[in-house]
PDB file of C-alpha atoms in Angstrom:
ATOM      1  CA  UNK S   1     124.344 139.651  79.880  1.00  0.00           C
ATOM      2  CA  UNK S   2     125.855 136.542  81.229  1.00  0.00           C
ATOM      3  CA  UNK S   3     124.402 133.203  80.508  1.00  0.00           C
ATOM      4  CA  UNK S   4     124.454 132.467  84.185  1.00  0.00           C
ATOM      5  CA  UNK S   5     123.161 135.833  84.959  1.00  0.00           C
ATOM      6  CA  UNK S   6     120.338 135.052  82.236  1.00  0.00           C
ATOM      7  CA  UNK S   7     119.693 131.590  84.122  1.00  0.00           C
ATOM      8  CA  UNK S   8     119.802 133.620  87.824  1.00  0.00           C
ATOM      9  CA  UNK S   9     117.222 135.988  86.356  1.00  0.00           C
ATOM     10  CA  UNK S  10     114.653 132.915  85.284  1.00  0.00           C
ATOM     11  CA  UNK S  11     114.777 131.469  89.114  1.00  0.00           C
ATOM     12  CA  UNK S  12     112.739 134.479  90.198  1.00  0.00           C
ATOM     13  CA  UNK S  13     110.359 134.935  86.904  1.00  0.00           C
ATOM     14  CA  UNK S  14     109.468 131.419  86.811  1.00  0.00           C
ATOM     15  CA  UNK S  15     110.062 131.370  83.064  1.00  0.00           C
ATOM     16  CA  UNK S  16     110.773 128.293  81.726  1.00  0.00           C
ATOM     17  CA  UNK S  17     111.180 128.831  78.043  1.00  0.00           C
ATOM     18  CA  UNK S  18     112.707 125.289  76.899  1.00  0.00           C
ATOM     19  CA  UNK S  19     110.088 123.158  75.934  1.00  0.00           C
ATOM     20  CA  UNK S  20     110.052 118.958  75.051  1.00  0.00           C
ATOM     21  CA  UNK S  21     108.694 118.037  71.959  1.00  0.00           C
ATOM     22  CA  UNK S  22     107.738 114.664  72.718  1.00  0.00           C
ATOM     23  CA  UNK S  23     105.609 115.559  76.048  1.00  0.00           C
ATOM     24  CA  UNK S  24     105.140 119.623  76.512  1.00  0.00           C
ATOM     25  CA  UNK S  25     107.043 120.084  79.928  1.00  0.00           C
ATOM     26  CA  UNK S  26     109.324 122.721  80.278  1.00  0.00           C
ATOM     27  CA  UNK S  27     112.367 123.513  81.784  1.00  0.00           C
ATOM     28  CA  UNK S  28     114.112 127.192  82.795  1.00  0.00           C
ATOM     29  CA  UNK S  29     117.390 125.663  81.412  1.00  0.00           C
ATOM     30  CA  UNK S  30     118.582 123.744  77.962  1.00  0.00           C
ATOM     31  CA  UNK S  31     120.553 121.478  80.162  1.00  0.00           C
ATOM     32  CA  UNK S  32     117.789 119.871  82.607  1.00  0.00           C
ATOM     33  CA  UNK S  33     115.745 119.378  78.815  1.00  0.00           C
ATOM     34  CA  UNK S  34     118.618 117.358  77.398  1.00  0.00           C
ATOM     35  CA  UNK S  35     118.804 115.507  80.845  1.00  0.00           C
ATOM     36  CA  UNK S  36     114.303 114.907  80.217  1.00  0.00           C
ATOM     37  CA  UNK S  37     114.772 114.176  76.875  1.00  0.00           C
ATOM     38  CA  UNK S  38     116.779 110.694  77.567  1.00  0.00           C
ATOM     39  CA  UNK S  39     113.172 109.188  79.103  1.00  0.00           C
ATOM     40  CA  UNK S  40     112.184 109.502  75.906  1.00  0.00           C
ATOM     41  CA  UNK S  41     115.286 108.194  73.566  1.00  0.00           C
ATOM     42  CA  UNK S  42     116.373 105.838  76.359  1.00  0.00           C
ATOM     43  CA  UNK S  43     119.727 107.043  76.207  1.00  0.00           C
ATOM     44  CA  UNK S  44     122.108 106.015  79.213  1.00  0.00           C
ATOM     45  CA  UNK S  45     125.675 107.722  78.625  1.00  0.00           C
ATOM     46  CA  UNK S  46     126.824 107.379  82.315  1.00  0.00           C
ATOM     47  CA  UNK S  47     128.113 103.655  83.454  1.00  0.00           C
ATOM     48  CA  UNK S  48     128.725 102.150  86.009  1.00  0.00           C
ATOM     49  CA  UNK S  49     132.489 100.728  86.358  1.00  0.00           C
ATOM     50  CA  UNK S  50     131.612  97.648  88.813  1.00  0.00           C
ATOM     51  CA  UNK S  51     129.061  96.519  87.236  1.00  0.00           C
ATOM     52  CA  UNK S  52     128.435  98.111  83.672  1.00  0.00           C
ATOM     53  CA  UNK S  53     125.047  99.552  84.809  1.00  0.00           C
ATOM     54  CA  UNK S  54     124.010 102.445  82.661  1.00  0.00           C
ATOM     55  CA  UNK S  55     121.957 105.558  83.907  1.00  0.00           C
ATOM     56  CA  UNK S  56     120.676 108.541  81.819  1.00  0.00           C
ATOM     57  CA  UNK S  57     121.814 110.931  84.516  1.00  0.00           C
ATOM     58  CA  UNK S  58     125.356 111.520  86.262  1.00  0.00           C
ATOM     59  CA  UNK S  59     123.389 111.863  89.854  1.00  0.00           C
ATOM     60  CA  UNK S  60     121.867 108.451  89.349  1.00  0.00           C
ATOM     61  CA  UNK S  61     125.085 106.766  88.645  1.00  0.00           C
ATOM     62  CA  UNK S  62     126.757 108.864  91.745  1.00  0.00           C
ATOM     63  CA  UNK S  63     123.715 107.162  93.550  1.00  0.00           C
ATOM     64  CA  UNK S  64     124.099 103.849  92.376  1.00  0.00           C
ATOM     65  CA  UNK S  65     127.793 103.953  93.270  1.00  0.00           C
ATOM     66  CA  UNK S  66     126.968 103.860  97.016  1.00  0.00           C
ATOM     67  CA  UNK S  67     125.735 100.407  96.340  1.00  0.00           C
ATOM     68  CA  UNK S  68     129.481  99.023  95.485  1.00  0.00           C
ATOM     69  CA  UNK S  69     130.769 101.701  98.235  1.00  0.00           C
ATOM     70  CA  UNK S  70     128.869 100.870 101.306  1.00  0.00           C
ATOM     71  CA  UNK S  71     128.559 104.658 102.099  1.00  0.00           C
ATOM     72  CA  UNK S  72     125.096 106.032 103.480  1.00  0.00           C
ATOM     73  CA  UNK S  73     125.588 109.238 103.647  1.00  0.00           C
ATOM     74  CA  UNK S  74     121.782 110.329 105.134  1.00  0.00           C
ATOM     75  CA  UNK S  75     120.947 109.475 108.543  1.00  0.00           C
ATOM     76  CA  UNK S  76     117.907 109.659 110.551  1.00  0.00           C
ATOM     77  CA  UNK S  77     118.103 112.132 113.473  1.00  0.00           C
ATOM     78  CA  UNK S  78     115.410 109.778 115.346  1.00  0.00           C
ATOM     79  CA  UNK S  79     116.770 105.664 115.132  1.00  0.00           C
ATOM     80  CA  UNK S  80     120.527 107.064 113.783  1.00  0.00           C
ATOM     81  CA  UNK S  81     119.249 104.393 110.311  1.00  0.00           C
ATOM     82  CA  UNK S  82     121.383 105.818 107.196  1.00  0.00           C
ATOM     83  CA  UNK S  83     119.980 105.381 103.965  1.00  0.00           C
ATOM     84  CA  UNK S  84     122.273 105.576 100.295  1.00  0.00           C
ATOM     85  CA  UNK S  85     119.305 108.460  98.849  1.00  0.00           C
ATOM     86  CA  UNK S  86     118.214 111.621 100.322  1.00  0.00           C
ATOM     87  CA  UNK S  87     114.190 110.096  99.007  1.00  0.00           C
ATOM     88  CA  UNK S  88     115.153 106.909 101.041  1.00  0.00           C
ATOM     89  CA  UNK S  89     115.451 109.056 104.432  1.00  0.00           C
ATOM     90  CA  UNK S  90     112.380 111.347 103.759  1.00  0.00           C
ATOM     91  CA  UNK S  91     110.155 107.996 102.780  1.00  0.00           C
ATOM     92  CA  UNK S  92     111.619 106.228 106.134  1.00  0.00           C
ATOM     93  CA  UNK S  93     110.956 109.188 108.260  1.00  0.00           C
ATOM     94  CA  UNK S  94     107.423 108.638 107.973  1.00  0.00           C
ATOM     95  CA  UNK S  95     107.621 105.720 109.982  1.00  0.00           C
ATOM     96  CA  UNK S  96     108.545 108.065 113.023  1.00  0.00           C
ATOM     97  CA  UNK S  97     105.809 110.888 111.726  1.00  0.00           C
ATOM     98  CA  UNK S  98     102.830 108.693 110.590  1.00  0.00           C
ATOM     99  CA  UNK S  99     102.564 111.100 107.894  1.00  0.00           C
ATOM    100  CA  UNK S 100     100.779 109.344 105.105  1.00  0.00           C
ATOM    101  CA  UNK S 101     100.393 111.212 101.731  1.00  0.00           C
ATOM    102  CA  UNK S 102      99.508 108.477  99.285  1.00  0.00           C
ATOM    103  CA  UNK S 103      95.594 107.833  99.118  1.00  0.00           C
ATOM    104  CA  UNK S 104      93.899 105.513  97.140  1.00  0.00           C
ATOM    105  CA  UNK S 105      90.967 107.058  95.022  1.00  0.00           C
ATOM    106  CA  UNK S 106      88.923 103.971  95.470  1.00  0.00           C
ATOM    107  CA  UNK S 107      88.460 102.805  99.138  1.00  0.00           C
ATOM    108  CA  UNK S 108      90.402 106.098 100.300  1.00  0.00           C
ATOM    109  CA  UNK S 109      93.042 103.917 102.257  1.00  0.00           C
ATOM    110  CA  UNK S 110      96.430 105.942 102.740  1.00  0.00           C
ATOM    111  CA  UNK S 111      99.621 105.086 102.629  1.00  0.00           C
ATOM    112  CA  UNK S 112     102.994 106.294 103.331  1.00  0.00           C
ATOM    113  CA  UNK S 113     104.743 105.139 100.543  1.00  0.00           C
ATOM    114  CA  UNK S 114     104.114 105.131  96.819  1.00  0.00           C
ATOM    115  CA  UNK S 115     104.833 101.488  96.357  1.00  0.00           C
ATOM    116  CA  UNK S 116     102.565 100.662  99.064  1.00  0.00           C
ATOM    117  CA  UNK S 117      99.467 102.470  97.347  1.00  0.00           C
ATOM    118  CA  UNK S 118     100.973 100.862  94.243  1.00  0.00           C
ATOM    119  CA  UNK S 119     100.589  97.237  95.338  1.00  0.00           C
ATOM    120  CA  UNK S 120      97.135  98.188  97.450  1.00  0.00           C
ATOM    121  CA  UNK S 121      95.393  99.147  94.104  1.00  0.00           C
ATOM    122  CA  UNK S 122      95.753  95.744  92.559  1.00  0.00           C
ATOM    123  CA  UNK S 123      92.948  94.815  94.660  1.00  0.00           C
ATOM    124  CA  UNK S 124      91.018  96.957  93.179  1.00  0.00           C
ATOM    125  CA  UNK S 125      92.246  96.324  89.487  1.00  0.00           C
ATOM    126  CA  UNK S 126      92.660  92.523  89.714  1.00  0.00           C
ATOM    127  CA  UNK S 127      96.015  93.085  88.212  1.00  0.00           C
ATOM    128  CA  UNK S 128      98.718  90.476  88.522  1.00  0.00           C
ATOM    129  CA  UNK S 129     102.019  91.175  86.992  1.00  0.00           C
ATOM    130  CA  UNK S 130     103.951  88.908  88.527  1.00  0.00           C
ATOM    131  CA  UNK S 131     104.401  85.379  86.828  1.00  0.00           C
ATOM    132  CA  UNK S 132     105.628  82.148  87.831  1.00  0.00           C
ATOM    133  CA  UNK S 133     107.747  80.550  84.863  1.00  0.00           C
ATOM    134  CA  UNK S 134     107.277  77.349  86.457  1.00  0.00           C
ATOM    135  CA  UNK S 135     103.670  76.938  85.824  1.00  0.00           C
ATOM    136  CA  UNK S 136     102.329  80.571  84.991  1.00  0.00           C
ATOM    137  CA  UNK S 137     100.240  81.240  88.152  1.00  0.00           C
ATOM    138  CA  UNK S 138      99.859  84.701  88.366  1.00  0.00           C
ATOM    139  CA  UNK S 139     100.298  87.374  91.409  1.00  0.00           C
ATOM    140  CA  UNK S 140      99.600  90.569  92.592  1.00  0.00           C
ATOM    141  CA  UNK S 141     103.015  91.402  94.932  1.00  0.00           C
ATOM    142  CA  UNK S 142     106.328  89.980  94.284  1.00  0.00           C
ATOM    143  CA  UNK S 143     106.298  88.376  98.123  1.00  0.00           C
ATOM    144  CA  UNK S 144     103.482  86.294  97.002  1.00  0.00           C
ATOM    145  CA  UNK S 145     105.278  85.460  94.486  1.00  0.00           C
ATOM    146  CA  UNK S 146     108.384  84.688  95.823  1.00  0.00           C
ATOM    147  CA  UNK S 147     106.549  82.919  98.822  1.00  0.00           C
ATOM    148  CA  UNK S 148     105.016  80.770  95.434  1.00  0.00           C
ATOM    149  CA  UNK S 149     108.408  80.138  94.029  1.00  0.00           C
ATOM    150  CA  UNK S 150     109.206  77.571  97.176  1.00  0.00           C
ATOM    151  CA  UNK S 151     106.605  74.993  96.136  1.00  0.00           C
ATOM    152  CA  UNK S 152     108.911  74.237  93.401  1.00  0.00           C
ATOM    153  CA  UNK S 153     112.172  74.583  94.876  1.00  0.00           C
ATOM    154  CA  UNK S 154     111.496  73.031  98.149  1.00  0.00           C
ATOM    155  CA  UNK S 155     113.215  75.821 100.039  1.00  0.00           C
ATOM    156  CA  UNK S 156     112.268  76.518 103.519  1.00  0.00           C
ATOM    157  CA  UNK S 157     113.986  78.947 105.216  1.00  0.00           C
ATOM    158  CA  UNK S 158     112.056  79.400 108.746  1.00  0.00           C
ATOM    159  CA  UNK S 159     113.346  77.429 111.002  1.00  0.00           C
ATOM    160  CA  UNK S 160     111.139  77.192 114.547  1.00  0.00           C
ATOM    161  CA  UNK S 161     113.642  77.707 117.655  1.00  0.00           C
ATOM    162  CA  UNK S 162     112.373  75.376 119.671  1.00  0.00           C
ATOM    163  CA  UNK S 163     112.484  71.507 117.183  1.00  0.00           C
ATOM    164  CA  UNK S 164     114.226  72.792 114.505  1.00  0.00           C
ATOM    165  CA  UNK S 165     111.680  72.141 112.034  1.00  0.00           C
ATOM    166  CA  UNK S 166     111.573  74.403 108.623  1.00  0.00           C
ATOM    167  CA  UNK S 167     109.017  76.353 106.827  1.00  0.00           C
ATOM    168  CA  UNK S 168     108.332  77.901 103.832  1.00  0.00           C
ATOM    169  CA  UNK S 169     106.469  80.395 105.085  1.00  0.00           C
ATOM    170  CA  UNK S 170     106.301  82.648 108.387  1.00  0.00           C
ATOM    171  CA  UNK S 171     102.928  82.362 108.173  1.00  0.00           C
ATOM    172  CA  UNK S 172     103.108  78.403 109.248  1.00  0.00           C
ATOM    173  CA  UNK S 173     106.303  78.481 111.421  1.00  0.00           C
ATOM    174  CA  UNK S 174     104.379  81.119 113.756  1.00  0.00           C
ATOM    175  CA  UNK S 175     101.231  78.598 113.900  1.00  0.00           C
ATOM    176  CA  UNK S 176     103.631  75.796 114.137  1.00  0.00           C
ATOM    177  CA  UNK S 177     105.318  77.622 117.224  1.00  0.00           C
ATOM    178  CA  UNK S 178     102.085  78.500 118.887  1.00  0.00           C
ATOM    179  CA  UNK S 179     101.995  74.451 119.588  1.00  0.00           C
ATOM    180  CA  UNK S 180     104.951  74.574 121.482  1.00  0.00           C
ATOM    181  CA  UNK S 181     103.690  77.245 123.922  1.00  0.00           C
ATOM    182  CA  UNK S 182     100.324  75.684 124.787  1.00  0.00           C
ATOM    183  CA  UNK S 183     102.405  72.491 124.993  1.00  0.00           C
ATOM    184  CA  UNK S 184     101.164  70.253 122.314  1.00  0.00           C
ATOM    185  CA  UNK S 185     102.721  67.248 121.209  1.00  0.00           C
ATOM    186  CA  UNK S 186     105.269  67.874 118.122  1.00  0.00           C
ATOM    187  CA  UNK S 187     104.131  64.607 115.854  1.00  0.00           C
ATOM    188  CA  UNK S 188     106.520  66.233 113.468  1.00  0.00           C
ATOM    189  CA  UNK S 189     109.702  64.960 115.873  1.00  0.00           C
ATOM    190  CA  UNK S 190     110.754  61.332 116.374  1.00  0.00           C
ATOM    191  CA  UNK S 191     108.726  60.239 119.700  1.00  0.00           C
ATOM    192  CA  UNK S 192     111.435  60.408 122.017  1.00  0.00           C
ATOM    193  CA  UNK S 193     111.693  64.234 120.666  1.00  0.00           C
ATOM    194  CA  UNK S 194     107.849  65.537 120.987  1.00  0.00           C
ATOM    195  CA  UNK S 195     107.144  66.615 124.481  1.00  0.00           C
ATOM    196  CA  UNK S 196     108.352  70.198 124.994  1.00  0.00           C
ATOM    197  CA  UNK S 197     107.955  70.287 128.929  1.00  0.00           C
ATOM    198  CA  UNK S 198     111.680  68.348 130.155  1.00  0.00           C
ATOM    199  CA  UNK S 199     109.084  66.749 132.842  1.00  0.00           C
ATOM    200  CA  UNK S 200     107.419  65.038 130.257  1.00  0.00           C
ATOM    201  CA  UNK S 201     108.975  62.736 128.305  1.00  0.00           C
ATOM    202  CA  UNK S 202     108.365  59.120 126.800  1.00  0.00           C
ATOM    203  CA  UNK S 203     111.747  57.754 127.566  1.00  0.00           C
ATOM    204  CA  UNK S 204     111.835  59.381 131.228  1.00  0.00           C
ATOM    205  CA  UNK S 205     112.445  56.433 134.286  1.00  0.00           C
ATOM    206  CA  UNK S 206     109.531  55.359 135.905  1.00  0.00           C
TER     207      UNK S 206
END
């Protein structure tokens, strides 16, 4: 018998007779177990020639590729959005669905994506793995983080439409920009700059 009549034959028995010795799962064929076995020995034989990226499996590198390429091959039959993955088009079509299958075991909260219930279960936990190496204040999300960073660097880039002052944060530009549309003074802007309303002005003739 043929081995790919032998591998044919396990599809409909279900028989999966190789076996990891590191973890217990098993596979119907010796190949997908050598594939397993590099999350164990952390071995990465396929690079990547643009950047020297190494993967443990050749579908991960062909993946990776579409990051130099551009191509995104998988689009959404609802918004026409293309994605680089086949998982980044089913997680994105529960946007359209509503469908969420992630639930957290503590508050029962659900979530469509696994990084969501991830980062919601930190509240829970306390857990913050994200570090500053500025001054070592810690964080729960990487945003907060990030959003952190700017106290050091000074950055600040939200700019409000309207005086062209920046921001660090959306967060403060959007209660900065609610001033404008009740039509509060700007004491931010040099006087001849603060009224919003053209009728209204400092500097206007008498």
């Amino acid at each position: 018998m043929s081995g790919t009549l032998i591998k044919h034959k396990l599809t409909h028995t279900g028989e999966k007779p190789y076996c990891c010795d590191q973890c217990g799962k098993s596979f119907s064929e010796s190949g997908r177990l050598k594939v397993h076995q590099r999350m164990h020995t952390g071995e990465k034989p396929y690079g990547c020639d643009q950047c020297g990226k190494k993967f443990g499996h050749s579908q991960h590198l062909k993946e990776h590729l579409r990051t130099h390429t551009g191509e995104k091959p998988f689009s959404c039959d609802q918004c026409e959005r293309k994605f680089t993955q086949p998982q980044h088009l089913k997680s994105h079509m529960r946007t359209h669905t509503g469908e969420k299958l992630f639930v957290c075991d503590q508050c029962e909260k659900r979530f469509a994506h696994s990084q969501q219930l991830k980062a919601h279960l930190r509240i829970h936990t306390g857990e913050k793995p994200h570090i500053c190496d500025q001054c070592e204040k810690k964080f729960a999300h990487s945003q907060h983080l990030k959003n952190h960073m700017r106290t050091h660097t000074g950055e600040k880039p939200y700019i409000c439409g309207e005086c062209g002052k920046n921001f660090a944060r959306t967060g403060t530009l959007k209660v900065h920009q609610k001033s404008h549309a009740a039509g509060d003074v700007c004491t931010d802007l040099p006087p001849q700059q603060q009224f919003q309303n053209p009728q209204i002005n400092l500097n206007s003739p008498k």
